[in-house]
CSV table of N, CA and C in Angstrom, one decimal:
chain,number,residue,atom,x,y,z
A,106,UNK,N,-163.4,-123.7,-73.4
A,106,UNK,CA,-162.3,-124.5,-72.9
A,106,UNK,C,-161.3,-123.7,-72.1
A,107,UNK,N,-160.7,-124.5,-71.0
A,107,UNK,CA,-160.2,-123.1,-70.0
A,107,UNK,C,-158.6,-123.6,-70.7
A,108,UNK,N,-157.5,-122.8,-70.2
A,108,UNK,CA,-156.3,-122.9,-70.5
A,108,UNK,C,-155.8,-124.4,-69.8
A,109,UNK,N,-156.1,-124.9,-69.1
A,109,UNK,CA,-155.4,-126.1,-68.7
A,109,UNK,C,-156.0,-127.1,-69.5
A,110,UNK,N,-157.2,-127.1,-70.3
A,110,UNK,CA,-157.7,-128.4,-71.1
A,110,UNK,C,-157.0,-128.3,-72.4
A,111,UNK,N,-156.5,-126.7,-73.1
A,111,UNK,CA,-155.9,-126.5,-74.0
A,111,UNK,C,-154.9,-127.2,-74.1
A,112,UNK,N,-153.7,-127.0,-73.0
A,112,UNK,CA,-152.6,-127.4,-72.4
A,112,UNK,C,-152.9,-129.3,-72.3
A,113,UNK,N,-153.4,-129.5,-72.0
A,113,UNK,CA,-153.0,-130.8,-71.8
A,113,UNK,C,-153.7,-131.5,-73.1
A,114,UNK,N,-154.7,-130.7,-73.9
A,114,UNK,CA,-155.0,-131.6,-74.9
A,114,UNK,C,-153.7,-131.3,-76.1
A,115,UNK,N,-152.8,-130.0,-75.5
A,115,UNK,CA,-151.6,-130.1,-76.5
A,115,UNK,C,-150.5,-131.2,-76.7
A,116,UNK,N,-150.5,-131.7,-75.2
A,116,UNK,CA,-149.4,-132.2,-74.7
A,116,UNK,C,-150.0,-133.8,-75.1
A,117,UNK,N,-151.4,-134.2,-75.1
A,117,UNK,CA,-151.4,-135.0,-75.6
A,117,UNK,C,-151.5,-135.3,-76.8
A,118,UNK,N,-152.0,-134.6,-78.0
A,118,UNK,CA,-151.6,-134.7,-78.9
A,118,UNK,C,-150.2,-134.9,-79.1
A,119,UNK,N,-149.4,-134.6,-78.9
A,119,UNK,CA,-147.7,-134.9,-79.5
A,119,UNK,C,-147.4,-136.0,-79.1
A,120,UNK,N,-148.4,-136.8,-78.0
A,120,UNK,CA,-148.1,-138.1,-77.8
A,120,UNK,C,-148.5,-138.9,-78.3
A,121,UNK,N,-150.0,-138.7,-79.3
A,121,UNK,CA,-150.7,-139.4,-79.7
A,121,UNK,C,-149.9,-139.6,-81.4
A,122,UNK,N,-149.6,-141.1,-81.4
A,122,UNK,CA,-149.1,-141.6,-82.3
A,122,UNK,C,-148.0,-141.2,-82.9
A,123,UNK,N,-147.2,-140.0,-82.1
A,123,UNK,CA,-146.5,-139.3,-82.8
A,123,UNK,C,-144.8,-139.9,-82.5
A,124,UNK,N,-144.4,-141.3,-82.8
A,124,UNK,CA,-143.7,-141.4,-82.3
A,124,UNK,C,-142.1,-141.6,-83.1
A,125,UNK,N,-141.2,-141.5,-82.7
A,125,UNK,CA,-139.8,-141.1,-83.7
A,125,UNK,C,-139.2,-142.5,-83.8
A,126,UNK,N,-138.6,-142.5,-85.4
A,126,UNK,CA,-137.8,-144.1,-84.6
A,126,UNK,C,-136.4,-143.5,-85.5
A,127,UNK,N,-135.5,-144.2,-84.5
A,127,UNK,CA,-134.1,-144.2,-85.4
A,127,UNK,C,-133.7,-145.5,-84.8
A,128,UNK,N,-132.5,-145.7,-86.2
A,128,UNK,CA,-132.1,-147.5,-86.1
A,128,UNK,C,-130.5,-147.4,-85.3
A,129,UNK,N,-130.8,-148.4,-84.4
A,129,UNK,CA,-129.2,-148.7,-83.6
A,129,UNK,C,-128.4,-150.3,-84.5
A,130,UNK,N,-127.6,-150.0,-85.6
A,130,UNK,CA,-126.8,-151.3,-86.2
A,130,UNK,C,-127.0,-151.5,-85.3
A,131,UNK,N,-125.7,-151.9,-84.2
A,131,UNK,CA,-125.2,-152.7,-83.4
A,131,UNK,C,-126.0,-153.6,-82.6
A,132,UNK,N,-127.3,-152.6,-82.5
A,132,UNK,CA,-128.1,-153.7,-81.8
A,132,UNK,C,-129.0,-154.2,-82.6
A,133,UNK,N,-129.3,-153.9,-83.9
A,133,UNK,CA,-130.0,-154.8,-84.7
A,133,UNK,C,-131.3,-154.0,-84.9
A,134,UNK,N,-131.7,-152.9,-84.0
A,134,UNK,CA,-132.8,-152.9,-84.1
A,134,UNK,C,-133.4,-151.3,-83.9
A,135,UNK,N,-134.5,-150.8,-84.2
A,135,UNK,CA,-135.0,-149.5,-83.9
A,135,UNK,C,-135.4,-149.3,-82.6
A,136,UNK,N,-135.0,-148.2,-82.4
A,136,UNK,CA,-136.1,-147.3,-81.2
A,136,UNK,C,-136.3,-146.2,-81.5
A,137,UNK,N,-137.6,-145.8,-80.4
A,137,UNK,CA,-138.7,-145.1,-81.0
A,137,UNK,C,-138.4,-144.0,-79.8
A,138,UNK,N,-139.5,-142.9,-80.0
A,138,UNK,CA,-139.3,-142.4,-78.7
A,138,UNK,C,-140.4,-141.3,-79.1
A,139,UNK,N,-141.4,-140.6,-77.9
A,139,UNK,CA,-142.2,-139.4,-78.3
A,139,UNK,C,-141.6,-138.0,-78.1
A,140,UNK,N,-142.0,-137.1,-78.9
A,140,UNK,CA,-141.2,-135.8,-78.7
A,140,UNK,C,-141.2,-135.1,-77.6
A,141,UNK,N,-142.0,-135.7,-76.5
A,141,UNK,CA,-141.9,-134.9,-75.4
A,141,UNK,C,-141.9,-135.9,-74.4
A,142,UNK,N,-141.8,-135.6,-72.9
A,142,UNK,CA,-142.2,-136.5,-72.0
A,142,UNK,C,-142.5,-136.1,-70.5
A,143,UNK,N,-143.6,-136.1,-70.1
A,143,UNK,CA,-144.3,-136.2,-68.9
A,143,UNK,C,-142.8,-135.6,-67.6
A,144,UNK,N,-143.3,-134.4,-67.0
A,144,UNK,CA,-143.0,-134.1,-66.1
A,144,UNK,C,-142.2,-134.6,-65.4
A,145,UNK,N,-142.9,-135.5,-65.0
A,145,UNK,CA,-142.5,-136.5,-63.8
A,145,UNK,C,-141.4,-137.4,-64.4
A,146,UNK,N,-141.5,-137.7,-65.7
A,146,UNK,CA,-140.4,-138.7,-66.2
A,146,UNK,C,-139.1,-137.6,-66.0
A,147,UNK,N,-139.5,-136.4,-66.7
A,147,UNK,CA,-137.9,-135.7,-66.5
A,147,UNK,C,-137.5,-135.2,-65.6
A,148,UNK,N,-138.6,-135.0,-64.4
A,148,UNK,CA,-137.6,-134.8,-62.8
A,148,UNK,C,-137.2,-135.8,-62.5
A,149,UNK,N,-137.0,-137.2,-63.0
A,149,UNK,CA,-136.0,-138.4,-62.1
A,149,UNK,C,-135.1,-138.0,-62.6
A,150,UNK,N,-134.8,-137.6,-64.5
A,150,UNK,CA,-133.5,-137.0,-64.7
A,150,UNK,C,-132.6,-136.0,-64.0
A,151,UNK,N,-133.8,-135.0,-64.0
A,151,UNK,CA,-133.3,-133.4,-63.4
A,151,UNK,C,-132.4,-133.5,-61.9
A,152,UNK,N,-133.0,-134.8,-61.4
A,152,UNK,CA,-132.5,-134.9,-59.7
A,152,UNK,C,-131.4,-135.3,-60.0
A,153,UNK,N,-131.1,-136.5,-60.8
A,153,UNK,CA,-129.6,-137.3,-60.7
A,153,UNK,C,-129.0,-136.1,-61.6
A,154,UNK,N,-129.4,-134.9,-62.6
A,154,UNK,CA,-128.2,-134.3,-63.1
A,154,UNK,C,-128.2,-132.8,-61.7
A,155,UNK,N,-128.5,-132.5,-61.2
A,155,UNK,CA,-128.7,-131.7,-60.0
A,155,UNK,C,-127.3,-132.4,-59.2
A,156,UNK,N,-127.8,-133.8,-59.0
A,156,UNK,CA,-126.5,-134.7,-57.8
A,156,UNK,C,-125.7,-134.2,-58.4
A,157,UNK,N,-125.3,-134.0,-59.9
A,157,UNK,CA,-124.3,-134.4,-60.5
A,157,UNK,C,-123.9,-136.0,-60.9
A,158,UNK,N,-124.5,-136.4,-60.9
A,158,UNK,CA,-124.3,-138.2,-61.6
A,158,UNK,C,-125.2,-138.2,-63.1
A,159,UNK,N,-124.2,-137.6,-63.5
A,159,UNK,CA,-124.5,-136.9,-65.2
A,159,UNK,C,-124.8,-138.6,-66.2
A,160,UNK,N,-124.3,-139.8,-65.8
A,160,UNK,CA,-124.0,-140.9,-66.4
A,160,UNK,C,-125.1,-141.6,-65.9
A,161,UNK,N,-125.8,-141.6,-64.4
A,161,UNK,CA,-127.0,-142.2,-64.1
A,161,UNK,C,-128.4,-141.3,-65.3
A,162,UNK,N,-128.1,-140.0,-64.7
A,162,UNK,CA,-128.8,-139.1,-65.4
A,162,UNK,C,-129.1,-139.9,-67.4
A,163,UNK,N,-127.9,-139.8,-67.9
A,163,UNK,CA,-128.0,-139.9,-69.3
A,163,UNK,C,-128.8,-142.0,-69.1
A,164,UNK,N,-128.7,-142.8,-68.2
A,164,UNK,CA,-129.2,-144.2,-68.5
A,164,UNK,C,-130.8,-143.9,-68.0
A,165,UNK,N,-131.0,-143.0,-66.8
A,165,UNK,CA,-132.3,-143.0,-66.6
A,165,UNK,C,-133.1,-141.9,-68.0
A,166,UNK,N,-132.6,-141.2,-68.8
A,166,UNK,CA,-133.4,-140.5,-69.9
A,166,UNK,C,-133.6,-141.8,-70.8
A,167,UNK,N,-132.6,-143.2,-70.9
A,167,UNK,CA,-132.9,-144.4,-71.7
A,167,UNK,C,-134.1,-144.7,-71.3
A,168,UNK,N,-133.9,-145.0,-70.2
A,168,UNK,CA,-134.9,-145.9,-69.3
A,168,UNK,C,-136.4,-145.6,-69.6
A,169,UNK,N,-136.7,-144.1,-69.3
A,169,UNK,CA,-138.0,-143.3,-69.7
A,169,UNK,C,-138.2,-142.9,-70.8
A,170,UNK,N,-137.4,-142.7,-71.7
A,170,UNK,CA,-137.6,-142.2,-73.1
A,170,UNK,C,-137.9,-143.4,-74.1
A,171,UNK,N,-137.0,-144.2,-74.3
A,171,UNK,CA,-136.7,-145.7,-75.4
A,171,UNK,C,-138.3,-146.7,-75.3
A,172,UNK,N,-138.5,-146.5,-76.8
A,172,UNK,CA,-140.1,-147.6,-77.0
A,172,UNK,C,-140.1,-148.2,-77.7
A,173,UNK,N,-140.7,-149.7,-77.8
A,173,UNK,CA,-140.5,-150.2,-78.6
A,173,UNK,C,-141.8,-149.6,-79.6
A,174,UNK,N,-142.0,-150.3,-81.1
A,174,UNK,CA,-142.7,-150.0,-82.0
A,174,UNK,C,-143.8,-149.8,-81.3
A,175,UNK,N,-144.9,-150.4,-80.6
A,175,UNK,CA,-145.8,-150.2,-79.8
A,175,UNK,C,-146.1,-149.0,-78.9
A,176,UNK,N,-145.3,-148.7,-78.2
A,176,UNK,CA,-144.9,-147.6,-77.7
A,176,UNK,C,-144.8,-148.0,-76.3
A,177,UNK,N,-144.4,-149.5,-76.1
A,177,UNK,CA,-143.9,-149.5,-74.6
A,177,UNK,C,-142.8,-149.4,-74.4
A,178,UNK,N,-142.1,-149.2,-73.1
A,178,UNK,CA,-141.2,-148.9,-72.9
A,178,UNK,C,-140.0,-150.2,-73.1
A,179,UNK,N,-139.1,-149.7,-74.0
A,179,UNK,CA,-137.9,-150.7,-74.0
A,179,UNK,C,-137.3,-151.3,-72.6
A,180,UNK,N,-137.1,-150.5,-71.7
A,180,UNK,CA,-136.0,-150.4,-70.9
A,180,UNK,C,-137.3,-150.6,-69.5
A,181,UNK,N,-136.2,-151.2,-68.4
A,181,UNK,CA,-136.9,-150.6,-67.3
A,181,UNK,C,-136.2,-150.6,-65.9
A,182,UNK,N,-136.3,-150.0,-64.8
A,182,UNK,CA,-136.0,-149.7,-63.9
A,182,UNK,C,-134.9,-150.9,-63.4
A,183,UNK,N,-135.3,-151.9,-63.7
A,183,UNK,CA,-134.3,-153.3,-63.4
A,183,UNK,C,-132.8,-153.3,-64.3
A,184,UNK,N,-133.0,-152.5,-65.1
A,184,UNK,CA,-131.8,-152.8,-66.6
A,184,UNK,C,-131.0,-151.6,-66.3
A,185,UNK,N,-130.9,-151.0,-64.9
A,185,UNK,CA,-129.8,-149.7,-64.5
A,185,UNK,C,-128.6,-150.2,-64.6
A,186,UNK,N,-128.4,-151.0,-63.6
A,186,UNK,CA,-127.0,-151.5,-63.4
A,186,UNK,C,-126.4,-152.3,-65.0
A,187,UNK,N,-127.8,-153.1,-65.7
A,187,UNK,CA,-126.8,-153.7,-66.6
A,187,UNK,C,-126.8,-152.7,-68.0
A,188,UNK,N,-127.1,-151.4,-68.1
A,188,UNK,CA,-127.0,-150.5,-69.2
A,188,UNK,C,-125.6,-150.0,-68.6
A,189,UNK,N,-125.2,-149.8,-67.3
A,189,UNK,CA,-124.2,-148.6,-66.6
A,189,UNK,C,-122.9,-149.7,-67.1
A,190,UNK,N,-123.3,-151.0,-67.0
A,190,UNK,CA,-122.0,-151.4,-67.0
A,190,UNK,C,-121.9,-152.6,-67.9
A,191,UNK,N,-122.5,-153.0,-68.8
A,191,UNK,CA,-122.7,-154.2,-69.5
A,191,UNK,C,-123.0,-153.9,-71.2
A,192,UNK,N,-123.2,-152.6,-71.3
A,192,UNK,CA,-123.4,-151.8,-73.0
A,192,UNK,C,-122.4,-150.8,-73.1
A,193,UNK,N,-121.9,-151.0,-74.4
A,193,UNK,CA,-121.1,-149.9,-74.9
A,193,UNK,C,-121.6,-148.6,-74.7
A,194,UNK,N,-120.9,-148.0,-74.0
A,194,UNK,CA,-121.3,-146.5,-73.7
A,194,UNK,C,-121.4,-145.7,-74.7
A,195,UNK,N,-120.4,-146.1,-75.9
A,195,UNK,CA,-120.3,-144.6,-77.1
A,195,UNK,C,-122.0,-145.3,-78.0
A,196,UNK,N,-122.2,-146.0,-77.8
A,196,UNK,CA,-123.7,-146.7,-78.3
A,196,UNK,C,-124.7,-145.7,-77.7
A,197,UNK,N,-124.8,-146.0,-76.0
A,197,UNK,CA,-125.6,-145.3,-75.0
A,197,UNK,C,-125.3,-143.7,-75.1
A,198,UNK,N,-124.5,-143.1,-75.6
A,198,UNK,CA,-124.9,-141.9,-75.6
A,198,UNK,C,-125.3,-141.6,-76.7
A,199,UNK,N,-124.6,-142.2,-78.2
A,199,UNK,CA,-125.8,-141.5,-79.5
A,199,UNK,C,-126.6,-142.0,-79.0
A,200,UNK,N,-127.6,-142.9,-78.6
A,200,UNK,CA,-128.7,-143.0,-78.9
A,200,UNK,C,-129.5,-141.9,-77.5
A,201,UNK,N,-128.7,-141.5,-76.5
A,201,UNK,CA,-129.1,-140.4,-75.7
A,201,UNK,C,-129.3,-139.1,-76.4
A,202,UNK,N,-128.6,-139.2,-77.3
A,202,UNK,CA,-128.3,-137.6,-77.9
A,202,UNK,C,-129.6,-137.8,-79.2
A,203,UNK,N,-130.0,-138.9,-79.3
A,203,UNK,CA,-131.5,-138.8,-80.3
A,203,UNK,C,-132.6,-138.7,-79.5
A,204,UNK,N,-132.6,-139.6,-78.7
A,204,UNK,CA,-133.6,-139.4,-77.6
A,204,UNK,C,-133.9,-137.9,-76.7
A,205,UNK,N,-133.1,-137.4,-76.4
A,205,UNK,CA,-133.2,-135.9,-75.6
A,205,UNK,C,-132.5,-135.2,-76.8
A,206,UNK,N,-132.8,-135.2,-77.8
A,206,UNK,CA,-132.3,-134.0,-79.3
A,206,UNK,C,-130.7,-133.1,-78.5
A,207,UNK,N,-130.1,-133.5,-78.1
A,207,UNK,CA,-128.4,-133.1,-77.8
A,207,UNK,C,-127.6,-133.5,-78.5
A,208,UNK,N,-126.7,-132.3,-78.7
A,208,UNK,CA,-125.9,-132.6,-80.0
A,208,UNK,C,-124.8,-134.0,-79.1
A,209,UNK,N,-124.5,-135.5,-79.8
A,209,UNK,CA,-124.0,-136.0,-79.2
A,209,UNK,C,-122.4,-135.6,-78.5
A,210,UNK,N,-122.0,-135.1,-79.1
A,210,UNK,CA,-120.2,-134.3,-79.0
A,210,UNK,C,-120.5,-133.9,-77.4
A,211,UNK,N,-121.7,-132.8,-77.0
A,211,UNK,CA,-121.1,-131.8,-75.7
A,211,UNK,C,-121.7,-133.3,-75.0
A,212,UNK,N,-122.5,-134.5,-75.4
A,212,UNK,CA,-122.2,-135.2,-74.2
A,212,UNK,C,-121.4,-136.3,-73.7
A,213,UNK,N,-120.5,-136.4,-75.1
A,213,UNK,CA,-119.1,-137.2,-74.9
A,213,UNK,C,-118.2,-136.1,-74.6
A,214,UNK,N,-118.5,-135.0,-74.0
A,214,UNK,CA,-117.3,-133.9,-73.6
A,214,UNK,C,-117.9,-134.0,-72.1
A,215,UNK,N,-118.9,-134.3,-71.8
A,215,UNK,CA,-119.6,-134.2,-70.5
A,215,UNK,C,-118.8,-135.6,-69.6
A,216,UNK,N,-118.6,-136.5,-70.4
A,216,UNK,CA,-118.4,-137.7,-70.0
A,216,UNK,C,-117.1,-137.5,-69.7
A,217,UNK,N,-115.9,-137.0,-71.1
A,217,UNK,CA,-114.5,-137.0,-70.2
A,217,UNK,C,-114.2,-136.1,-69.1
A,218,UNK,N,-115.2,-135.3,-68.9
A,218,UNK,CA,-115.1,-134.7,-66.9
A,218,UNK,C,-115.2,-135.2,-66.0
């Protein structure tokens, strides 16, 4: 087996069934999320935190990260504008700080910058 079959049968293992859930009161309900995530999902982050649009950045980690029990995706590319400006933000970032394992504090310190 060469090193890239290793590698990716690692990477898929941690996806396979492995998935986390914590409960949001407010909204009634769980989300899930896998411990890791696909390349490509975290360079749409990396670019908007690069711009510096730290607050697009923290809705698009929702967007790609958040599953329901199934393991589809909660969120999706349509629900930018109404997570930016239609959900409680101190909601939207604990559940950022579960989803990307960040201590929530440095990113309500990120936020009053």
């Amino acid at each position: 087996m060469s090193v890239l079959d290793k590698a990716t049968q690692h990477f898929r293992a941690k996806l396979d069934g492995s998935l986390t859930k914590f409960r949001v009161d407010e909204w009634e309900t769980d989300i899930y999320f896998y411990p890791t995530t696909p390349l490509k999902d975290e360079a749409s982050i990396l670019k908007l935190q690069t711009e510096g649009k730290t607050v697009e950045a923290l809705v698009q980690s929702l967007i790609v990260k958040c599953r329901n029990a199934d393991g589809s995706k909660m969120f999706t590319q349509a629900d930018r504008v109404t997570l930016m400006n239609e959900v409680d933000p101190k909601v939207l970032i604990r559940i950022a700080g579960e989803v990307n394992g960040v201590d929530t504090e440095s990113i309500e310190d990120l936020e009053k910058n």
